Amino acid sequence: MTSGKGIQATVPGKEVKWRNLSEPNILKTIALGQMLSLCICGTAITSQYLAERYKVNTPMLQSFINYCLLFLIYTVMLAFRSGSDNLLVILKRKWWKYILLGLADVEANYMIVRAYQYTTLTSVQLLDCFGIPVLMALSWFILYARYRVIHFVAVAVCLLGVGTMVGADILAGREDNSGSDVLIGDILVLLGASLYAISNVCEEYIVKKLSRQEFLGMVGLFGTIISGIQLLIVEYKDIASIHWDWKIALLFVAFALCMFCLYSFMPLVIKVTSATSVNLGILTADLYSLFVGLFLFGYKFSGLYILSFTVIMVGFILYCSTPTRTAEPAESSVPPVTSIGIDNLGMKLEENLQETHSAVL
């Protein structure tokens, strides 16, 4: 593997830029990916603890608190900026785009959590991986990402690891929920995974082309509004029935902090890698949750969990260790026609006509 700057190659109509990752960068990418997995593990454990020990099922309220934190930090930060990065300037130019992005992000979170009420744990874990091929397809057309065969092999290896994890769940007896309406649950998972893919592609584009603060500030603003409205519609009865004490409040705070760290750090990781590699890296989050669940919830241990973790990490390292390409439309070698160019051309023709007329005389 070569080091230093990426190799550039040209193809008809496209400029292909190769991005190579040096060995220290690969290790950094792996470490950052697993840090995100631990944040997701924290949100899963706190949510499950609230649901099983205190019978609190309020995913929208938990998301609302996270969006409020993003609003208080990053949206306020944009409000005090000047020039084109100011909050009002961004809203004037792109408000409707960020409304759609906020809607996709909020509903993706809600659909995945809600799907657990209808379908099985196995279906959620397997169908949630549908977002990875959707993400790769969107990256191909929107971000001009170009993959080698080894990248598809790496993705297949990661998905094999997920399949091993699901098999371990079944053998360990965790698959004890048949679901009330499997079809609805599976559709919710597929829709949620697709919305996650859309949100991640938009995140990668904004972080690399614009800024991390703009993405987080706009998601915080519109995520707070959208989740707040949906919260009043679908969860007001559940919230009113909560018997608040310091333990429940502490779990809500822990969930919000884990989610806030996930949202804050993910753009940093995506900026140095890609949305696809990040999503492959966080496939280990379920395994971390399982390992913690061995102590908190009495899960049965299976050696397949270790095998699953190893397979996923091998696929993730394989993906990160191989250069990716970004194909961009090549700039035209013909200078653009401008009014100044036309004027100069007219003056030149006029001079030539005058010289010709003088020669005839």
Tab-separated table of C-alpha atoms in Angstrom:
chain	number	residue	atom	x	y	z
A	1	MET	CA	0.000	0.000	0.000
A	2	THR	CA	1.404	3.374	-0.980
A	3	SER	CA	1.577	6.285	1.407
A	4	GLY	CA	1.299	10.030	1.033
A	5	LYS	CA	-1.140	11.758	-1.254
A	6	GLY	CA	-3.554	9.808	-3.378
A	7	ILE	CA	-2.820	8.888	-6.983
A	8	GLN	CA	-4.774	10.733	-9.644
A	9	ALA	CA	-5.907	9.058	-12.829
A	10	THR	CA	-7.885	10.445	-15.695
A	11	VAL	CA	-10.666	8.805	-17.631
A	12	PRO	CA	-12.772	10.328	-20.385
A	13	GLY	CA	-14.997	13.026	-18.889
A	14	LYS	CA	-13.974	12.257	-15.309
A	15	GLU	CA	-11.128	13.031	-12.964
A	16	VAL	CA	-10.569	10.129	-10.611
A	17	LYS	CA	-8.868	10.849	-7.299
A	18	TRP	CA	-7.534	7.951	-5.296
A	19	ARG	CA	-7.559	8.304	-1.537
A	20	ASN	CA	-5.060	6.130	0.312
A	21	LEU	CA	-5.036	5.542	4.047
A	22	SER	CA	-1.678	5.097	5.715
A	23	GLU	CA	-1.290	2.522	8.477
A	24	PRO	CA	-1.571	5.049	11.358
A	25	ASN	CA	-4.734	6.435	9.769
A	26	ILE	CA	-6.236	2.946	9.556
A	27	LEU	CA	-5.634	2.399	13.269
A	28	LYS	CA	-7.098	5.838	13.996
A	29	THR	CA	-10.157	5.060	11.889
A	30	ILE	CA	-10.692	1.742	13.696
A	31	ALA	CA	-10.376	3.423	17.088
A	32	LEU	CA	-12.782	6.224	16.166
A	33	GLY	CA	-15.290	3.737	14.743
A	34	GLN	CA	-15.268	1.696	17.929
A	35	MET	CA	-15.698	4.862	19.995
A	36	LEU	CA	-18.900	5.538	18.052
A	37	SER	CA	-19.971	1.938	18.677
A	38	LEU	CA	-19.538	2.459	22.410
A	39	CYS	CA	-21.737	5.583	22.237
A	40	ILE	CA	-24.439	3.556	20.481
A	41	CYS	CA	-23.985	0.820	23.067
A	42	GLY	CA	-24.614	3.416	25.794
A	43	THR	CA	-27.872	4.531	24.193
A	44	ALA	CA	-29.030	0.926	23.763
A	45	ILE	CA	-28.235	-0.083	27.337
A	46	THR	CA	-29.913	2.958	28.910
A	47	SER	CA	-32.997	2.536	26.714
A	48	GLN	CA	-33.277	-1.145	27.562
A	49	TYR	CA	-32.779	-0.432	31.262
A	50	LEU	CA	-35.577	2.160	31.158
A	51	ALA	CA	-37.874	-0.253	29.325
A	52	GLU	CA	-37.239	-3.392	31.386
A	53	ARG	CA	-36.712	-2.026	34.894
A	54	TYR	CA	-38.960	1.033	34.893
A	55	LYS	CA	-41.404	0.304	32.007
A	56	VAL	CA	-40.512	3.601	30.303
A	57	ASN	CA	-40.809	3.514	26.489
A	58	THR	CA	-40.345	7.061	25.238
A	59	PRO	CA	-37.894	7.001	22.306
A	60	MET	CA	-39.122	10.322	20.933
A	61	LEU	CA	-38.630	12.082	24.279
A	62	GLN	CA	-35.089	10.712	24.461
A	63	SER	CA	-34.341	11.919	20.919
A	64	PHE	CA	-35.935	15.293	21.681
A	65	ILE	CA	-33.511	15.864	24.574
A	66	ASN	CA	-30.568	15.102	22.266
A	67	TYR	CA	-31.811	17.517	19.587
A	68	CYS	CA	-32.261	20.188	22.236
A	69	LEU	CA	-28.618	19.775	23.277
A	70	LEU	CA	-27.517	20.076	19.645
A	71	PHE	CA	-29.671	23.199	19.325
A	72	LEU	CA	-28.253	24.826	22.459
A	73	ILE	CA	-24.641	24.186	21.401
A	74	TYR	CA	-24.371	24.220	17.614
A	75	THR	CA	-27.398	26.222	16.468
A	76	VAL	CA	-26.548	29.009	18.925
A	77	MET	CA	-22.972	28.832	17.640
A	78	LEU	CA	-24.237	29.463	14.087
A	79	ALA	CA	-26.356	32.381	15.304
A	80	PHE	CA	-23.236	34.247	16.448
A	81	ARG	CA	-21.303	33.658	13.243
A	82	SER	CA	-20.946	36.297	10.563
A	83	GLY	CA	-21.061	36.228	6.791
A	84	SER	CA	-22.355	33.251	4.811
A	85	ASP	CA	-22.027	30.941	7.856
A	86	ASN	CA	-24.600	32.889	9.855
A	87	LEU	CA	-27.754	31.043	10.881
A	88	LEU	CA	-30.156	33.456	9.168
A	89	VAL	CA	-28.166	33.426	5.927
A	90	ILE	CA	-28.172	29.616	5.861
A	91	LEU	CA	-31.917	29.505	6.559
A	92	LYS	CA	-32.672	31.968	3.747
A	93	ARG	CA	-30.789	29.890	1.201
A	94	LYS	CA	-31.358	26.268	2.272
A	95	TRP	CA	-34.158	26.111	4.853
A	96	TRP	CA	-36.286	23.563	2.960
A	97	LYS	CA	-33.331	21.226	2.415
A	98	TYR	CA	-32.557	21.120	6.121
A	99	ILE	CA	-36.215	20.533	6.971
A	100	LEU	CA	-36.094	17.379	4.826
A	101	LEU	CA	-32.794	16.336	6.414
A	102	GLY	CA	-34.184	16.869	9.926
A	103	LEU	CA	-37.321	14.906	9.038
A	104	ALA	CA	-35.253	11.982	7.684
A	105	ASP	CA	-33.049	11.909	10.781
A	106	VAL	CA	-35.914	12.073	13.290
A	107	GLU	CA	-38.063	9.476	11.549
A	108	ALA	CA	-35.147	7.077	11.027
A	109	ASN	CA	-34.533	7.018	14.792
A	110	TYR	CA	-38.228	6.607	15.542
A	111	MET	CA	-38.954	3.865	12.972
A	112	ILE	CA	-36.117	1.590	14.086
A	113	VAL	CA	-37.120	1.812	17.752
A	114	ARG	CA	-40.825	1.394	16.979
A	115	ALA	CA	-40.130	-1.680	14.816
A	116	TYR	CA	-39.162	-3.693	17.925
A	117	GLN	CA	-42.838	-3.638	18.969
A	118	TYR	CA	-43.941	-5.419	15.789
A	119	THR	CA	-41.180	-7.708	14.574
A	120	THR	CA	-38.424	-9.879	15.990
A	121	LEU	CA	-34.952	-8.965	17.164
A	122	THR	CA	-33.473	-11.071	14.357
A	123	SER	CA	-35.422	-9.172	11.704
A	124	VAL	CA	-34.314	-5.802	13.081
A	125	GLN	CA	-30.646	-6.806	13.231
A	126	LEU	CA	-30.630	-8.297	9.738
A	127	LEU	CA	-32.848	-5.806	7.894
A	128	ASP	CA	-31.100	-2.848	9.499
A	129	CYS	CA	-28.061	-3.804	7.396
A	130	PHE	CA	-30.144	-2.920	4.313
A	131	GLY	CA	-28.995	0.652	4.894
A	132	ILE	CA	-25.399	-0.201	3.906
A	133	PRO	CA	-26.068	-1.100	0.221
A	134	VAL	CA	-28.484	1.845	0.020
A	135	LEU	CA	-25.756	4.082	1.417
A	136	MET	CA	-23.218	2.779	-1.099
A	137	ALA	CA	-25.640	3.353	-3.984
A	138	LEU	CA	-26.419	6.907	-2.861
A	139	SER	CA	-22.705	7.615	-2.380
A	140	TRP	CA	-22.048	6.377	-5.919
A	141	PHE	CA	-24.543	8.756	-7.542
A	142	ILE	CA	-24.454	11.736	-5.159
A	143	LEU	CA	-20.883	11.788	-3.830
A	144	TYR	CA	-19.293	10.138	-6.909
A	145	ALA	CA	-17.765	7.431	-4.736
A	146	ARG	CA	-16.153	4.607	-6.691
A	147	TYR	CA	-15.528	1.188	-5.153
A	148	ARG	CA	-13.252	-1.685	-5.975
A	149	VAL	CA	-14.230	-5.337	-5.805
A	150	ILE	CA	-12.437	-5.615	-2.451
A	151	HIS	CA	-14.855	-3.097	-0.937
A	152	PHE	CA	-17.853	-5.245	-1.824
A	153	VAL	CA	-16.044	-8.287	-0.430
A	154	ALA	CA	-15.370	-6.366	2.807
A	155	VAL	CA	-19.054	-5.421	3.109
A	156	ALA	CA	-20.044	-9.061	2.534
A	157	VAL	CA	-17.630	-10.139	5.289
A	158	CYS	CA	-19.149	-7.605	7.718
A	159	LEU	CA	-22.670	-8.800	6.899
A	160	LEU	CA	-21.504	-12.374	7.461
A	161	GLY	CA	-20.403	-11.286	10.913
A	162	VAL	CA	-23.861	-9.824	11.560
A	163	GLY	CA	-25.407	-13.129	10.480
A	164	THR	CA	-23.144	-14.945	12.929
A	165	MET	CA	-24.284	-12.581	15.693
A	166	VAL	CA	-27.943	-13.249	14.890
A	167	GLY	CA	-27.294	-16.998	14.957
A	168	ALA	CA	-25.669	-16.613	18.359
A	169	ASP	CA	-28.732	-14.715	19.601
A	170	ILE	CA	-31.027	-17.537	18.489
A	171	LEU	CA	-28.861	-20.231	20.091
A	172	ALA	CA	-28.616	-18.193	23.304
A	173	GLY	CA	-32.410	-17.885	23.495
A	174	ARG	CA	-32.620	-14.105	23.019
A	175	GLU	CA	-35.101	-14.531	20.168
A	176	ASP	CA	-38.165	-14.717	22.402
A	177	ASN	CA	-40.358	-12.112	20.748
A	178	SER	CA	-42.451	-13.281	17.823
A	179	GLY	CA	-43.802	-9.779	17.176
A	180	SER	CA	-47.391	-8.623	16.848
A	181	ASP	CA	-47.212	-7.801	13.131
A	182	VAL	CA	-43.971	-8.910	11.533
A	183	LEU	CA	-44.699	-7.362	8.113
A	184	ILE	CA	-45.261	-3.868	9.538
A	185	GLY	CA	-42.149	-4.193	11.689
A	186	ASP	CA	-39.988	-5.306	8.756
A	187	ILE	CA	-41.253	-2.416	6.615
A	188	LEU	CA	-40.454	0.027	9.409
A	189	VAL	CA	-36.901	-1.337	9.659
A	190	LEU	CA	-36.338	-1.061	5.896
A	191	LEU	CA	-37.702	2.489	5.810
A	192	GLY	CA	-35.681	3.487	8.855
A	193	ALA	CA	-32.472	2.012	7.414
A	194	SER	CA	-33.066	3.831	4.112
A	195	LEU	CA	-33.661	7.142	5.911
A	196	TYR	CA	-30.480	6.584	7.913
A	197	ALA	CA	-28.610	6.113	4.634
A	198	ILE	CA	-30.044	9.362	3.233
A	199	SER	CA	-29.146	11.222	6.408
A	200	ASN	CA	-25.584	9.830	6.407
A	201	VAL	CA	-24.966	10.738	2.764
A	202	CYS	CA	-26.214	14.269	3.393
A	203	GLU	CA	-24.022	14.426	6.481
A	204	GLU	CA	-20.923	13.395	4.524
A	205	TYR	CA	-21.636	15.960	1.795
A	206	ILE	CA	-22.227	18.821	4.257
A	207	VAL	CA	-19.270	17.966	6.486
A	208	LYS	CA	-16.805	17.712	3.579
A	209	LYS	CA	-18.164	20.550	1.425
A	210	LEU	CA	-19.440	22.979	4.077
A	211	SER	CA	-18.844	22.498	7.810
A	212	ARG	CA	-19.563	20.193	10.729
A	213	GLN	CA	-21.110	23.055	12.708
A	214	GLU	CA	-23.625	23.791	9.961
A	215	PHE	CA	-24.783	20.180	9.811
A	216	LEU	CA	-25.158	19.791	13.573
A	217	GLY	CA	-26.720	23.230	13.993
A	218	MET	CA	-29.372	22.662	11.337
A	219	VAL	CA	-30.146	19.129	12.536
A	220	GLY	CA	-30.421	20.470	16.070
A	221	LEU	CA	-32.814	23.239	14.997
A	222	PHE	CA	-35.208	21.265	12.828
A	223	GLY	CA	-34.781	18.031	14.791
A	224	THR	CA	-35.958	19.842	17.929
A	225	ILE	CA	-39.006	21.266	16.152
A	226	ILE	CA	-40.021	18.053	14.383
A	227	SER	CA	-39.398	15.709	17.329
A	228	GLY	CA	-41.146	18.156	19.688
A	229	ILE	CA	-44.293	18.165	17.547
A	230	GLN	CA	-44.232	14.376	17.142
A	231	LEU	CA	-43.595	13.999	20.859
A	232	LEU	CA	-46.819	15.826	21.704
A	233	ILE	CA	-48.756	13.673	19.245
A	234	VAL	CA	-47.548	10.139	19.976
A	235	GLU	CA	-45.979	10.054	23.447
A	236	TYR	CA	-47.753	12.527	25.721
A	237	LYS	CA	-49.639	9.734	27.542
A	238	ASP	CA	-46.465	7.685	28.056
A	239	ILE	CA	-44.642	10.705	29.453
A	240	ALA	CA	-47.485	11.557	31.816
A	241	SER	CA	-47.414	8.007	33.244
A	242	ILE	CA	-43.706	8.110	34.181
A	243	HIS	CA	-43.064	7.996	37.929
A	244	TRP	CA	-40.003	10.210	38.033
A	245	ASP	CA	-37.150	9.626	40.455
A	246	TRP	CA	-33.419	10.302	40.375
A	247	LYS	CA	-32.585	6.928	38.820
A	248	ILE	CA	-34.889	7.452	35.847
A	249	ALA	CA	-33.629	11.011	35.435
A	250	LEU	CA	-30.028	9.760	35.536
A	251	LEU	CA	-30.745	7.205	32.812
A	252	PHE	CA	-32.283	9.930	30.628
A	253	VAL	CA	-29.207	12.093	31.169
A	254	ALA	CA	-26.867	9.185	30.338
A	255	PHE	CA	-28.798	8.441	27.146
A	256	ALA	CA	-28.740	12.101	26.087
A	257	LEU	CA	-24.988	12.406	26.695
A	258	CYS	CA	-24.215	9.228	24.719
A	259	MET	CA	-26.399	10.366	21.840
A	260	PHE	CA	-24.938	13.872	21.907
A	261	CYS	CA	-21.399	12.462	21.778
A	262	LEU	CA	-22.413	10.182	18.898
A	263	TYR	CA	-23.815	13.091	16.866
A	264	SER	CA	-20.867	15.349	17.707
A	265	PHE	CA	-18.093	12.860	16.906
A	266	MET	CA	-19.591	11.079	13.886
A	267	PRO	CA	-19.025	14.050	11.500
A	268	LEU	CA	-15.358	14.100	12.544
A	269	VAL	CA	-14.977	10.423	11.652
A	270	ILE	CA	-16.932	10.763	8.398
A	271	LYS	CA	-14.744	13.696	7.341
A	272	VAL	CA	-11.570	11.600	7.467
A	273	THR	CA	-13.173	8.396	6.123
A	274	SER	CA	-16.654	8.017	4.630
A	275	ALA	CA	-20.216	7.347	5.716
A	276	THR	CA	-19.973	3.756	4.451
A	277	SER	CA	-16.878	2.894	6.497
A	278	VAL	CA	-18.441	4.467	9.599
A	279	ASN	CA	-21.577	2.356	9.206
A	280	LEU	CA	-19.466	-0.778	8.862
A	281	GLY	CA	-17.500	0.137	11.972
A	282	ILE	CA	-20.560	0.629	14.160
A	283	LEU	CA	-21.897	-2.851	13.356
A	284	THR	CA	-20.023	-3.925	16.498
A	285	ALA	CA	-22.314	-1.766	18.677
A	286	ASP	CA	-24.811	-4.629	19.126
A	287	LEU	CA	-22.007	-6.878	20.304
A	288	TYR	CA	-20.855	-4.372	22.905
A	289	SER	CA	-24.458	-4.172	24.112
A	290	LEU	CA	-24.567	-7.959	24.341
A	291	PHE	CA	-21.348	-8.097	26.367
A	292	VAL	CA	-22.700	-5.495	28.816
A	293	GLY	CA	-26.023	-7.361	28.887
A	294	LEU	CA	-24.246	-10.467	30.174
A	295	PHE	CA	-23.840	-8.638	33.502
A	296	LEU	CA	-26.884	-6.352	33.585
A	297	PHE	CA	-29.611	-8.483	32.020
A	298	GLY	CA	-28.322	-12.028	32.482
A	299	TYR	CA	-27.762	-12.850	28.812
A	300	LYS	CA	-26.272	-16.229	27.993
A	301	PHE	CA	-22.764	-16.151	26.570
A	302	SER	CA	-21.914	-17.820	23.278
A	303	GLY	CA	-18.536	-18.220	21.614
A	304	LEU	CA	-20.179	-17.131	18.372
A	305	TYR	CA	-20.276	-13.572	19.750
A	306	ILE	CA	-16.468	-13.484	19.783
A	307	LEU	CA	-16.401	-14.991	16.278
A	308	SER	CA	-18.937	-12.432	15.077
A	309	PHE	CA	-16.931	-9.539	16.499
A	310	THR	CA	-13.762	-10.860	14.848
A	311	VAL	CA	-15.422	-11.297	11.449
A	312	ILE	CA	-16.931	-7.791	11.517
A	313	MET	CA	-13.595	-6.246	12.487
A	314	VAL	CA	-11.801	-8.145	9.708
A	315	GLY	CA	-14.295	-6.822	7.155
A	316	PHE	CA	-14.022	-3.291	8.553
A	317	ILE	CA	-10.206	-3.336	8.437
A	318	LEU	CA	-10.316	-4.803	4.927
A	319	TYR	CA	-12.568	-1.982	3.770
A	320	CYS	CA	-10.472	0.769	5.380
A	321	SER	CA	-7.123	-0.624	4.192
A	322	THR	CA	-8.059	-0.374	0.518
A	323	PRO	CA	-7.958	2.937	-1.385
A	324	THR	CA	-11.267	4.388	-2.492
A	325	ARG	CA	-11.866	6.667	-5.441
A	326	THR	CA	-13.825	9.841	-5.976
A	327	ALA	CA	-14.792	10.578	-9.566
A	328	GLU	CA	-15.518	14.209	-10.346
A	329	PRO	CA	-16.505	15.840	-13.633
A	330	ALA	CA	-13.332	17.016	-15.327
A	331	GLU	CA	-12.979	20.745	-15.803
A	332	SER	CA	-13.221	21.843	-19.409
A	333	SER	CA	-9.970	22.930	-21.084
A	334	VAL	CA	-11.873	25.529	-23.161
A	335	PRO	CA	-12.086	28.860	-21.324
A	336	PRO	CA	-15.645	29.993	-20.606
A	337	VAL	CA	-17.158	32.589	-22.906
A	338	THR	CA	-17.714	35.867	-21.088
A	339	SER	CA	-18.946	39.278	-22.062
A	340	ILE	CA	-15.364	40.562	-21.808
A	341	GLY	CA	-14.202	37.883	-24.245
A	342	ILE	CA	-16.949	38.775	-26.716
A	343	ASP	CA	-16.071	42.461	-26.492
A	344	ASN	CA	-12.382	41.737	-27.132
A	345	LEU	CA	-13.306	39.550	-30.081
A	346	GLY	CA	-15.430	42.339	-31.539
A	347	MET	CA	-12.625	44.874	-31.123
A	348	LYS	CA	-10.170	42.507	-32.823
A	349	LEU	CA	-12.504	42.013	-35.800
A	350	GLU	CA	-12.986	45.763	-36.074
A	351	GLU	CA	-9.215	46.344	-36.121
A	352	ASN	CA	-8.767	43.697	-38.836
A	353	LEU	CA	-11.475	45.290	-40.976
A	354	GLN	CA	-9.839	48.700	-40.651
A	355	GLU	CA	-6.443	47.284	-41.670
A	356	THR	CA	-7.995	45.521	-44.676
A	357	HIS	CA	-9.780	48.734	-45.737
A	358	SER	CA	-6.508	50.736	-45.480
A	359	ALA	CA	-4.662	48.127	-47.571
A	360	VAL	CA	-7.294	48.318	-50.340
A	361	LEU	CA	-7.059	52.119	-50.463
